[in-house]
Amino acid sequence: TKVLVHKIASLILNEDIKPEQFLMLTYSRTAVSEFKSRLYELLGSMAYEVDIYTFHGYALQLTGRQVQDNGLDVLNHAIANACQQLESGQITTPFKSVIVLDEFQDINVDGFRFVEALTDAQEGEIRLVAVGDDDQCILSSVNGADVQYFDKYQDRFGKDEKEFLD
């Protein structure tokens, strides 16, 4: 958390990237709150302009879906549905020049496809920043997370153009 918060603050303060050009994705609402709080400590009210969501929350926002009575089914398919709609051009995403991925070790096939679809949907050059620890993959039995996506990340996004923080 500390590494990412300071990375975002550094990019905003030192590289003149505007807060609204960031999209940060993580896996829990607790992490979203923690990031917002820590960013506020470093950036003040500018922190409110940084978009920070859970993977599922952002997928739901993009597709305009809400979790109600059949919430678990909608939630379980949110990322796959958003990927399909992004890939087919049914929905678009606002331009983000920096996409930050937290807890990358917990990404699964749908999450990785979502990251690919989000980056492919961007019209300009983007910076992708991912942080993860392959020794702390805790969602493998829950959502099929697999540390193989560290290598897939390197293959797909390339070390030269993108950043990977471990």
mmCIF file with all atom_site columns, C-alpha atoms in Angstrom:
data_model
loop_
_atom_site.group_PDB
_atom_site.id
_atom_site.type_symbol
_atom_site.label_atom_id
_atom_site.label_alt_id
_atom_site.label_comp_id
_atom_site.label_asym_id
_atom_site.label_entity_id
_atom_site.label_seq_id
_atom_site.pdbx_PDB_ins_code
_atom_site.Cartn_x
_atom_site.Cartn_y
_atom_site.Cartn_z
_atom_site.occupancy
_atom_site.B_iso_or_equiv
_atom_site.pdbx_formal_charge
_atom_site.auth_seq_id
_atom_site.auth_comp_id
_atom_site.auth_asym_id
_atom_site.auth_atom_id
_atom_site.pdbx_PDB_model_num
ATOM 1   C CA . THR A 1 1   ? 0.000   0.000   0.000   1.00 0.00 ? 1   THR A CA 1
ATOM 2   C CA . LYS A 1 2   ? 2.723   2.442   0.976   1.00 0.00 ? 2   LYS A CA 1
ATOM 3   C CA . VAL A 1 3   ? 4.660   1.837   -2.263  1.00 0.00 ? 3   VAL A CA 1
ATOM 4   C CA . LEU A 1 4   ? 1.636   2.495   -4.454  1.00 0.00 ? 4   LEU A CA 1
ATOM 5   C CA . VAL A 1 5   ? 0.424   5.528   -2.542  1.00 0.00 ? 5   VAL A CA 1
ATOM 6   C CA . HIS A 1 6   ? 3.845   7.145   -2.784  1.00 0.00 ? 6   HIS A CA 1
ATOM 7   C CA . LYS A 1 7   ? 4.157   6.176   -6.466  1.00 0.00 ? 7   LYS A CA 1
ATOM 8   C CA . ILE A 1 8   ? 0.823   7.845   -7.273  1.00 0.00 ? 8   ILE A CA 1
ATOM 9   C CA . ALA A 1 9   ? 1.695   10.940  -5.244  1.00 0.00 ? 9   ALA A CA 1
ATOM 10  C CA . SER A 1 10  ? 5.094   11.161  -6.921  1.00 0.00 ? 10  SER A CA 1
ATOM 11  C CA . LEU A 1 11  ? 3.592   10.948  -10.401 1.00 0.00 ? 11  LEU A CA 1
ATOM 12  C CA . ILE A 1 12  ? 1.055   13.647  -9.565  1.00 0.00 ? 12  ILE A CA 1
ATOM 13  C CA . LEU A 1 13  ? 3.493   16.000  -7.862  1.00 0.00 ? 13  LEU A CA 1
ATOM 14  C CA . ASN A 1 14  ? 6.657   15.396  -9.883  1.00 0.00 ? 14  ASN A CA 1
ATOM 15  C CA . GLU A 1 15  ? 5.515   14.336  -13.347 1.00 0.00 ? 15  GLU A CA 1
ATOM 16  C CA . ASP A 1 16  ? 2.486   16.592  -13.631 1.00 0.00 ? 16  ASP A CA 1
ATOM 17  C CA . ILE A 1 17  ? 0.035   13.767  -14.253 1.00 0.00 ? 17  ILE A CA 1
ATOM 18  C CA . LYS A 1 18  ? -3.396  14.955  -13.228 1.00 0.00 ? 18  LYS A CA 1
ATOM 19  C CA . PRO A 1 19  ? -5.182  12.995  -10.460 1.00 0.00 ? 19  PRO A CA 1
ATOM 20  C CA . GLU A 1 20  ? -8.216  12.316  -12.694 1.00 0.00 ? 20  GLU A CA 1
ATOM 21  C CA . GLN A 1 21  ? -5.937  10.488  -15.151 1.00 0.00 ? 21  GLN A CA 1
ATOM 22  C CA . PHE A 1 22  ? -5.380  7.669   -12.636 1.00 0.00 ? 22  PHE A CA 1
ATOM 23  C CA . LEU A 1 23  ? -7.339  4.469   -12.264 1.00 0.00 ? 23  LEU A CA 1
ATOM 24  C CA . MET A 1 24  ? -6.404  2.219   -9.381  1.00 0.00 ? 24  MET A CA 1
ATOM 25  C CA . LEU A 1 25  ? -7.860  -1.266  -9.000  1.00 0.00 ? 25  LEU A CA 1
ATOM 26  C CA . THR A 1 26  ? -7.622  -3.473  -5.938  1.00 0.00 ? 26  THR A CA 1
ATOM 27  C CA . TYR A 1 27  ? -9.514  -6.455  -4.516  1.00 0.00 ? 27  TYR A CA 1
ATOM 28  C CA . SER A 1 28  ? -11.208 -5.216  -1.362  1.00 0.00 ? 28  SER A CA 1
ATOM 29  C CA . ARG A 1 29  ? -13.274 -2.257  -0.245  1.00 0.00 ? 29  ARG A CA 1
ATOM 30  C CA . THR A 1 30  ? -11.025 -2.037  2.804   1.00 0.00 ? 30  THR A CA 1
ATOM 31  C CA . ALA A 1 31  ? -8.027  -1.499  0.525   1.00 0.00 ? 31  ALA A CA 1
ATOM 32  C CA . VAL A 1 32  ? -9.948  1.171   -1.428  1.00 0.00 ? 32  VAL A CA 1
ATOM 33  C CA . SER A 1 33  ? -10.624 3.061   1.816   1.00 0.00 ? 33  SER A CA 1
ATOM 34  C CA . GLU A 1 34  ? -7.029  2.682   2.970   1.00 0.00 ? 34  GLU A CA 1
ATOM 35  C CA . PHE A 1 35  ? -5.650  4.009   -0.320  1.00 0.00 ? 35  PHE A CA 1
ATOM 36  C CA . LYS A 1 36  ? -8.022  6.979   -0.315  1.00 0.00 ? 36  LYS A CA 1
ATOM 37  C CA . SER A 1 37  ? -7.089  7.825   3.272   1.00 0.00 ? 37  SER A CA 1
ATOM 38  C CA . ARG A 1 38  ? -3.348  7.577   2.681   1.00 0.00 ? 38  ARG A CA 1
ATOM 39  C CA . LEU A 1 39  ? -3.518  9.533   -0.563  1.00 0.00 ? 39  LEU A CA 1
ATOM 40  C CA . TYR A 1 40  ? -5.455  12.255  1.221   1.00 0.00 ? 40  TYR A CA 1
ATOM 41  C CA . GLU A 1 41  ? -2.653  12.514  3.798   1.00 0.00 ? 41  GLU A CA 1
ATOM 42  C CA . LEU A 1 42  ? -0.146  13.127  0.986   1.00 0.00 ? 42  LEU A CA 1
ATOM 43  C CA . LEU A 1 43  ? -2.191  15.097  -1.542  1.00 0.00 ? 43  LEU A CA 1
ATOM 44  C CA . GLY A 1 44  ? -5.057  16.692  0.355   1.00 0.00 ? 44  GLY A CA 1
ATOM 45  C CA . SER A 1 45  ? -8.244  17.219  -1.641  1.00 0.00 ? 45  SER A CA 1
ATOM 46  C CA . MET A 1 46  ? -6.520  16.202  -4.916  1.00 0.00 ? 46  MET A CA 1
ATOM 47  C CA . ALA A 1 47  ? -6.795  12.634  -3.642  1.00 0.00 ? 47  ALA A CA 1
ATOM 48  C CA . TYR A 1 48  ? -10.561 12.721  -4.210  1.00 0.00 ? 48  TYR A CA 1
ATOM 49  C CA . GLU A 1 49  ? -9.969  13.029  -7.954  1.00 0.00 ? 49  GLU A CA 1
ATOM 50  C CA . VAL A 1 50  ? -8.064  9.723   -8.175  1.00 0.00 ? 50  VAL A CA 1
ATOM 51  C CA . ASP A 1 51  ? -10.411 6.894   -9.206  1.00 0.00 ? 51  ASP A CA 1
ATOM 52  C CA . ILE A 1 52  ? -9.895  3.968   -6.830  1.00 0.00 ? 52  ILE A CA 1
ATOM 53  C CA . TYR A 1 53  ? -12.163 0.935   -7.134  1.00 0.00 ? 53  TYR A CA 1
ATOM 54  C CA . THR A 1 54  ? -12.281 -2.750  -6.533  1.00 0.00 ? 54  THR A CA 1
ATOM 55  C CA . PHE A 1 55  ? -12.007 -4.732  -9.760  1.00 0.00 ? 55  PHE A CA 1
ATOM 56  C CA . HIS A 1 56  ? -15.666 -5.735  -9.380  1.00 0.00 ? 56  HIS A CA 1
ATOM 57  C CA . GLY A 1 57  ? -16.795 -2.233  -8.459  1.00 0.00 ? 57  GLY A CA 1
ATOM 58  C CA . TYR A 1 58  ? -15.213 -0.690  -11.542 1.00 0.00 ? 58  TYR A CA 1
ATOM 59  C CA . ALA A 1 59  ? -16.639 -3.410  -13.775 1.00 0.00 ? 59  ALA A CA 1
ATOM 60  C CA . LEU A 1 60  ? -20.102 -2.727  -12.352 1.00 0.00 ? 60  LEU A CA 1
ATOM 61  C CA . GLN A 1 61  ? -19.689 1.007   -12.832 1.00 0.00 ? 61  GLN A CA 1
ATOM 62  C CA . LEU A 1 62  ? -18.618 0.609   -16.465 1.00 0.00 ? 62  LEU A CA 1
ATOM 63  C CA . THR A 1 63  ? -21.556 -1.619  -17.300 1.00 0.00 ? 63  THR A CA 1
ATOM 64  C CA . GLY A 1 64  ? -24.082 0.373   -15.278 1.00 0.00 ? 64  GLY A CA 1
ATOM 65  C CA . ARG A 1 65  ? -25.041 -2.685  -13.264 1.00 0.00 ? 65  ARG A CA 1
ATOM 66  C CA . GLN A 1 66  ? -26.035 -2.678  -9.625  1.00 0.00 ? 66  GLN A CA 1
ATOM 67  C CA . VAL A 1 67  ? -25.955 -5.477  -7.097  1.00 0.00 ? 67  VAL A CA 1
ATOM 68  C CA . GLN A 1 68  ? -29.450 -6.120  -5.756  1.00 0.00 ? 68  GLN A CA 1
ATOM 69  C CA . ASP A 1 69  ? -31.459 -9.252  -4.939  1.00 0.00 ? 69  ASP A CA 1
ATOM 70  C CA . ASN A 1 70  ? -29.542 -11.501 -7.331  1.00 0.00 ? 70  ASN A CA 1
ATOM 71  C CA . GLY A 1 71  ? -26.380 -9.730  -6.254  1.00 0.00 ? 71  GLY A CA 1
ATOM 72  C CA . LEU A 1 72  ? -24.008 -12.654 -6.029  1.00 0.00 ? 72  LEU A CA 1
ATOM 73  C CA . ASP A 1 73  ? -24.663 -13.710 -9.623  1.00 0.00 ? 73  ASP A CA 1
ATOM 74  C CA . VAL A 1 74  ? -24.218 -10.140 -10.911 1.00 0.00 ? 74  VAL A CA 1
ATOM 75  C CA . LEU A 1 75  ? -21.069 -9.698  -8.842  1.00 0.00 ? 75  LEU A CA 1
ATOM 76  C CA . ASN A 1 76  ? -19.567 -13.042 -9.891  1.00 0.00 ? 76  ASN A CA 1
ATOM 77  C CA . HIS A 1 77  ? -19.968 -12.176 -13.581 1.00 0.00 ? 77  HIS A CA 1
ATOM 78  C CA . ALA A 1 78  ? -19.237 -8.428  -13.391 1.00 0.00 ? 78  ALA A CA 1
ATOM 79  C CA . ILE A 1 79  ? -15.658 -8.572  -14.628 1.00 0.00 ? 79  ILE A CA 1
ATOM 80  C CA . ALA A 1 80  ? -16.318 -11.061 -17.434 1.00 0.00 ? 80  ALA A CA 1
ATOM 81  C CA . ASN A 1 81  ? -19.337 -9.011  -18.555 1.00 0.00 ? 81  ASN A CA 1
ATOM 82  C CA . ALA A 1 82  ? -17.333 -5.778  -18.548 1.00 0.00 ? 82  ALA A CA 1
ATOM 83  C CA . CYS A 1 83  ? -14.551 -7.449  -20.558 1.00 0.00 ? 83  CYS A CA 1
ATOM 84  C CA . GLN A 1 84  ? -16.991 -8.695  -23.156 1.00 0.00 ? 84  GLN A CA 1
ATOM 85  C CA . GLN A 1 85  ? -18.630 -5.290  -23.470 1.00 0.00 ? 85  GLN A CA 1
ATOM 86  C CA . LEU A 1 86  ? -15.293 -3.444  -23.676 1.00 0.00 ? 86  LEU A CA 1
ATOM 87  C CA . GLU A 1 87  ? -13.941 -5.878  -26.282 1.00 0.00 ? 87  GLU A CA 1
ATOM 88  C CA . SER A 1 88  ? -17.071 -5.612  -28.412 1.00 0.00 ? 88  SER A CA 1
ATOM 89  C CA . GLY A 1 89  ? -17.188 -1.822  -28.151 1.00 0.00 ? 89  GLY A CA 1
ATOM 90  C CA . GLN A 1 90  ? -20.554 -1.790  -26.345 1.00 0.00 ? 90  GLN A CA 1
ATOM 91  C CA . ILE A 1 91  ? -19.071 0.349   -23.587 1.00 0.00 ? 91  ILE A CA 1
ATOM 92  C CA . THR A 1 92  ? -16.151 2.717   -23.352 1.00 0.00 ? 92  THR A CA 1
ATOM 93  C CA . THR A 1 93  ? -13.980 3.789   -20.488 1.00 0.00 ? 93  THR A CA 1
ATOM 94  C CA . PRO A 1 94  ? -12.789 7.311   -19.738 1.00 0.00 ? 94  PRO A CA 1
ATOM 95  C CA . PHE A 1 95  ? -9.166  7.956   -20.687 1.00 0.00 ? 95  PHE A CA 1
ATOM 96  C CA . LYS A 1 96  ? -6.700  7.118   -17.946 1.00 0.00 ? 96  LYS A CA 1
ATOM 97  C CA . SER A 1 97  ? -3.007  7.676   -18.530 1.00 0.00 ? 97  SER A CA 1
ATOM 98  C CA . VAL A 1 98  ? -2.007  5.581   -15.489 1.00 0.00 ? 98  VAL A CA 1
ATOM 99  C CA . ILE A 1 99  ? -3.630  2.297   -14.435 1.00 0.00 ? 99  ILE A CA 1
ATOM 100 C CA . VAL A 1 100 ? -2.445  1.020   -11.060 1.00 0.00 ? 100 VAL A CA 1
ATOM 101 C CA . LEU A 1 101 ? -3.040  -2.593  -10.020 1.00 0.00 ? 101 LEU A CA 1
ATOM 102 C CA . ASP A 1 102 ? -2.808  -3.602  -6.373  1.00 0.00 ? 102 ASP A CA 1
ATOM 103 C CA . GLU A 1 103 ? -2.375  -7.160  -5.048  1.00 0.00 ? 103 GLU A CA 1
ATOM 104 C CA . PHE A 1 104 ? -1.509  -8.431  -8.525  1.00 0.00 ? 104 PHE A CA 1
ATOM 105 C CA . GLN A 1 105 ? -0.756  -11.892 -7.123  1.00 0.00 ? 105 GLN A CA 1
ATOM 106 C CA . ASP A 1 106 ? -4.514  -12.364 -6.634  1.00 0.00 ? 106 ASP A CA 1
ATOM 107 C CA . ILE A 1 107 ? -5.448  -11.790 -10.264 1.00 0.00 ? 107 ILE A CA 1
ATOM 108 C CA . ASN A 1 108 ? -7.245  -14.527 -12.170 1.00 0.00 ? 108 ASN A CA 1
ATOM 109 C CA . VAL A 1 109 ? -8.089  -15.094 -15.837 1.00 0.00 ? 109 VAL A CA 1
ATOM 110 C CA . ASP A 1 110 ? -11.053 -12.692 -15.804 1.00 0.00 ? 110 ASP A CA 1
ATOM 111 C CA . GLY A 1 111 ? -9.082  -10.018 -13.960 1.00 0.00 ? 111 GLY A CA 1
ATOM 112 C CA . PHE A 1 112 ? -6.201  -10.302 -16.408 1.00 0.00 ? 112 PHE A CA 1
ATOM 113 C CA . ARG A 1 113 ? -8.566  -10.114 -19.383 1.00 0.00 ? 113 ARG A CA 1
ATOM 114 C CA . PHE A 1 114 ? -10.142 -7.055  -17.749 1.00 0.00 ? 114 PHE A CA 1
ATOM 115 C CA . VAL A 1 115 ? -6.748  -5.338  -17.460 1.00 0.00 ? 115 VAL A CA 1
ATOM 116 C CA . GLU A 1 116 ? -6.042  -6.181  -21.101 1.00 0.00 ? 116 GLU A CA 1
ATOM 117 C CA . ALA A 1 117 ? -9.435  -4.850  -22.208 1.00 0.00 ? 117 ALA A CA 1
ATOM 118 C CA . LEU A 1 118 ? -8.986  -1.654  -20.178 1.00 0.00 ? 118 LEU A CA 1
ATOM 119 C CA . THR A 1 119 ? -5.534  -0.978  -21.608 1.00 0.00 ? 119 THR A CA 1
ATOM 120 C CA . ASP A 1 120 ? -6.654  -1.819  -25.152 1.00 0.00 ? 120 ASP A CA 1
ATOM 121 C CA . ALA A 1 121 ? -9.625  0.559   -24.778 1.00 0.00 ? 121 ALA A CA 1
ATOM 122 C CA . GLN A 1 122 ? -7.378  3.524   -24.019 1.00 0.00 ? 122 GLN A CA 1
ATOM 123 C CA . GLU A 1 123 ? -6.816  5.850   -26.963 1.00 0.00 ? 123 GLU A CA 1
ATOM 124 C CA . GLY A 1 124 ? -3.481  7.248   -25.854 1.00 0.00 ? 124 GLY A CA 1
ATOM 125 C CA . GLU A 1 125 ? -0.279  6.050   -24.306 1.00 0.00 ? 125 GLU A CA 1
ATOM 126 C CA . ILE A 1 126 ? -0.712  4.679   -20.821 1.00 0.00 ? 126 ILE A CA 1
ATOM 127 C CA . ARG A 1 127 ? 1.493   3.644   -17.946 1.00 0.00 ? 127 ARG A CA 1
ATOM 128 C CA . LEU A 1 128 ? 0.614   0.419   -16.175 1.00 0.00 ? 128 LEU A CA 1
ATOM 129 C CA . VAL A 1 129 ? 1.878   -0.061  -12.614 1.00 0.00 ? 129 VAL A CA 1
ATOM 130 C CA . ALA A 1 130 ? 1.355   -3.377  -10.810 1.00 0.00 ? 130 ALA A CA 1
ATOM 131 C CA . VAL A 1 131 ? 2.321   -4.424  -7.307  1.00 0.00 ? 131 VAL A CA 1
ATOM 132 C CA . GLY A 1 132 ? 2.162   -7.949  -5.988  1.00 0.00 ? 132 GLY A CA 1
ATOM 133 C CA . ASP A 1 133 ? 3.971   -10.623 -4.010  1.00 0.00 ? 133 ASP A CA 1
ATOM 134 C CA . ASP A 1 134 ? 3.906   -14.078 -5.558  1.00 0.00 ? 134 ASP A CA 1
ATOM 135 C CA . ASP A 1 135 ? 4.363   -15.592 -2.082  1.00 0.00 ? 135 ASP A CA 1
ATOM 136 C CA . GLN A 1 136 ? 1.058   -14.106 -0.879  1.00 0.00 ? 136 GLN A CA 1
ATOM 137 C CA . CYS A 1 137 ? -1.511  -15.390 -3.375  1.00 0.00 ? 137 CYS A CA 1
ATOM 138 C CA . ILE A 1 138 ? -4.499  -15.914 -1.072  1.00 0.00 ? 138 ILE A CA 1
ATOM 139 C CA . LEU A 1 139 ? -7.357  -16.021 -3.577  1.00 0.00 ? 139 LEU A CA 1
ATOM 140 C CA . SER A 1 140 ? -6.312  -19.088 -5.588  1.00 0.00 ? 140 SER A CA 1
ATOM 141 C CA . SER A 1 141 ? -8.936  -21.322 -3.964  1.00 0.00 ? 141 SER A CA 1
ATOM 142 C CA . VAL A 1 142 ? -11.571 -18.562 -3.987  1.00 0.00 ? 142 VAL A CA 1
ATOM 143 C CA . ASN A 1 143 ? -11.365 -17.101 -7.489  1.00 0.00 ? 143 ASN A CA 1
ATOM 144 C CA . GLY A 1 144 ? -8.717  -19.128 -9.301  1.00 0.00 ? 144 GLY A CA 1
ATOM 145 C CA . ALA A 1 145 ? -5.959  -16.543 -8.813  1.00 0.00 ? 145 ALA A CA 1
ATOM 146 C CA . ASP A 1 146 ? -2.632  -17.731 -10.150 1.00 0.00 ? 146 ASP A CA 1
ATOM 147 C CA . VAL A 1 147 ? 0.860   -16.272 -9.923  1.00 0.00 ? 147 VAL A CA 1
ATOM 148 C CA . GLN A 1 148 ? 1.382   -17.311 -13.569 1.00 0.00 ? 148 GLN A CA 1
ATOM 149 C CA . TYR A 1 149 ? -0.073  -13.887 -14.391 1.00 0.00 ? 149 TYR A CA 1
ATOM 150 C CA . PHE A 1 150 ? 3.191   -12.260 -13.299 1.00 0.00 ? 150 PHE A CA 1
ATOM 151 C CA . ASP A 1 151 ? 4.805   -13.889 -16.353 1.00 0.00 ? 151 ASP A CA 1
ATOM 152 C CA . LYS A 1 152 ? 1.767   -13.195 -18.544 1.00 0.00 ? 152 LYS A CA 1
ATOM 153 C CA . TYR A 1 153 ? 1.966   -9.555  -17.485 1.00 0.00 ? 153 TYR A CA 1
ATOM 154 C CA . GLN A 1 154 ? 5.606   -9.385  -18.591 1.00 0.00 ? 154 GLN A CA 1
ATOM 155 C CA . ASP A 1 155 ? 4.817   -11.160 -21.868 1.00 0.00 ? 155 ASP A CA 1
ATOM 156 C CA . ARG A 1 156 ? 1.771   -9.019  -22.665 1.00 0.00 ? 156 ARG A CA 1
ATOM 157 C CA . PHE A 1 157 ? 2.884   -5.600  -21.480 1.00 0.00 ? 157 PHE A CA 1
ATOM 158 C CA . GLY A 1 158 ? 6.654   -5.867  -21.725 1.00 0.00 ? 158 GLY A CA 1
ATOM 159 C CA . LYS A 1 159 ? 9.234   -4.806  -19.205 1.00 0.00 ? 159 LYS A CA 1
ATOM 160 C CA . ASP A 1 160 ? 10.565  -1.928  -21.322 1.00 0.00 ? 160 ASP A CA 1
ATOM 161 C CA . GLU A 1 161 ? 7.287   -0.036  -21.625 1.00 0.00 ? 161 GLU A CA 1
ATOM 162 C CA . LYS A 1 162 ? 5.537   -0.811  -18.350 1.00 0.00 ? 162 LYS A CA 1
ATOM 163 C CA . GLU A 1 163 ? 6.434   -0.861  -14.719 1.00 0.00 ? 163 GLU A CA 1
ATOM 164 C CA . PHE A 1 164 ? 6.214   -3.824  -12.399 1.00 0.00 ? 164 PHE A CA 1
ATOM 165 C CA . LEU A 1 165 ? 6.834   -3.261  -8.723  1.00 0.00 ? 165 LEU A CA 1
ATOM 166 C CA . ASP A 1 166 ? 7.402   -6.280  -6.493  1.00 0.00 ? 166 ASP A CA 1
#
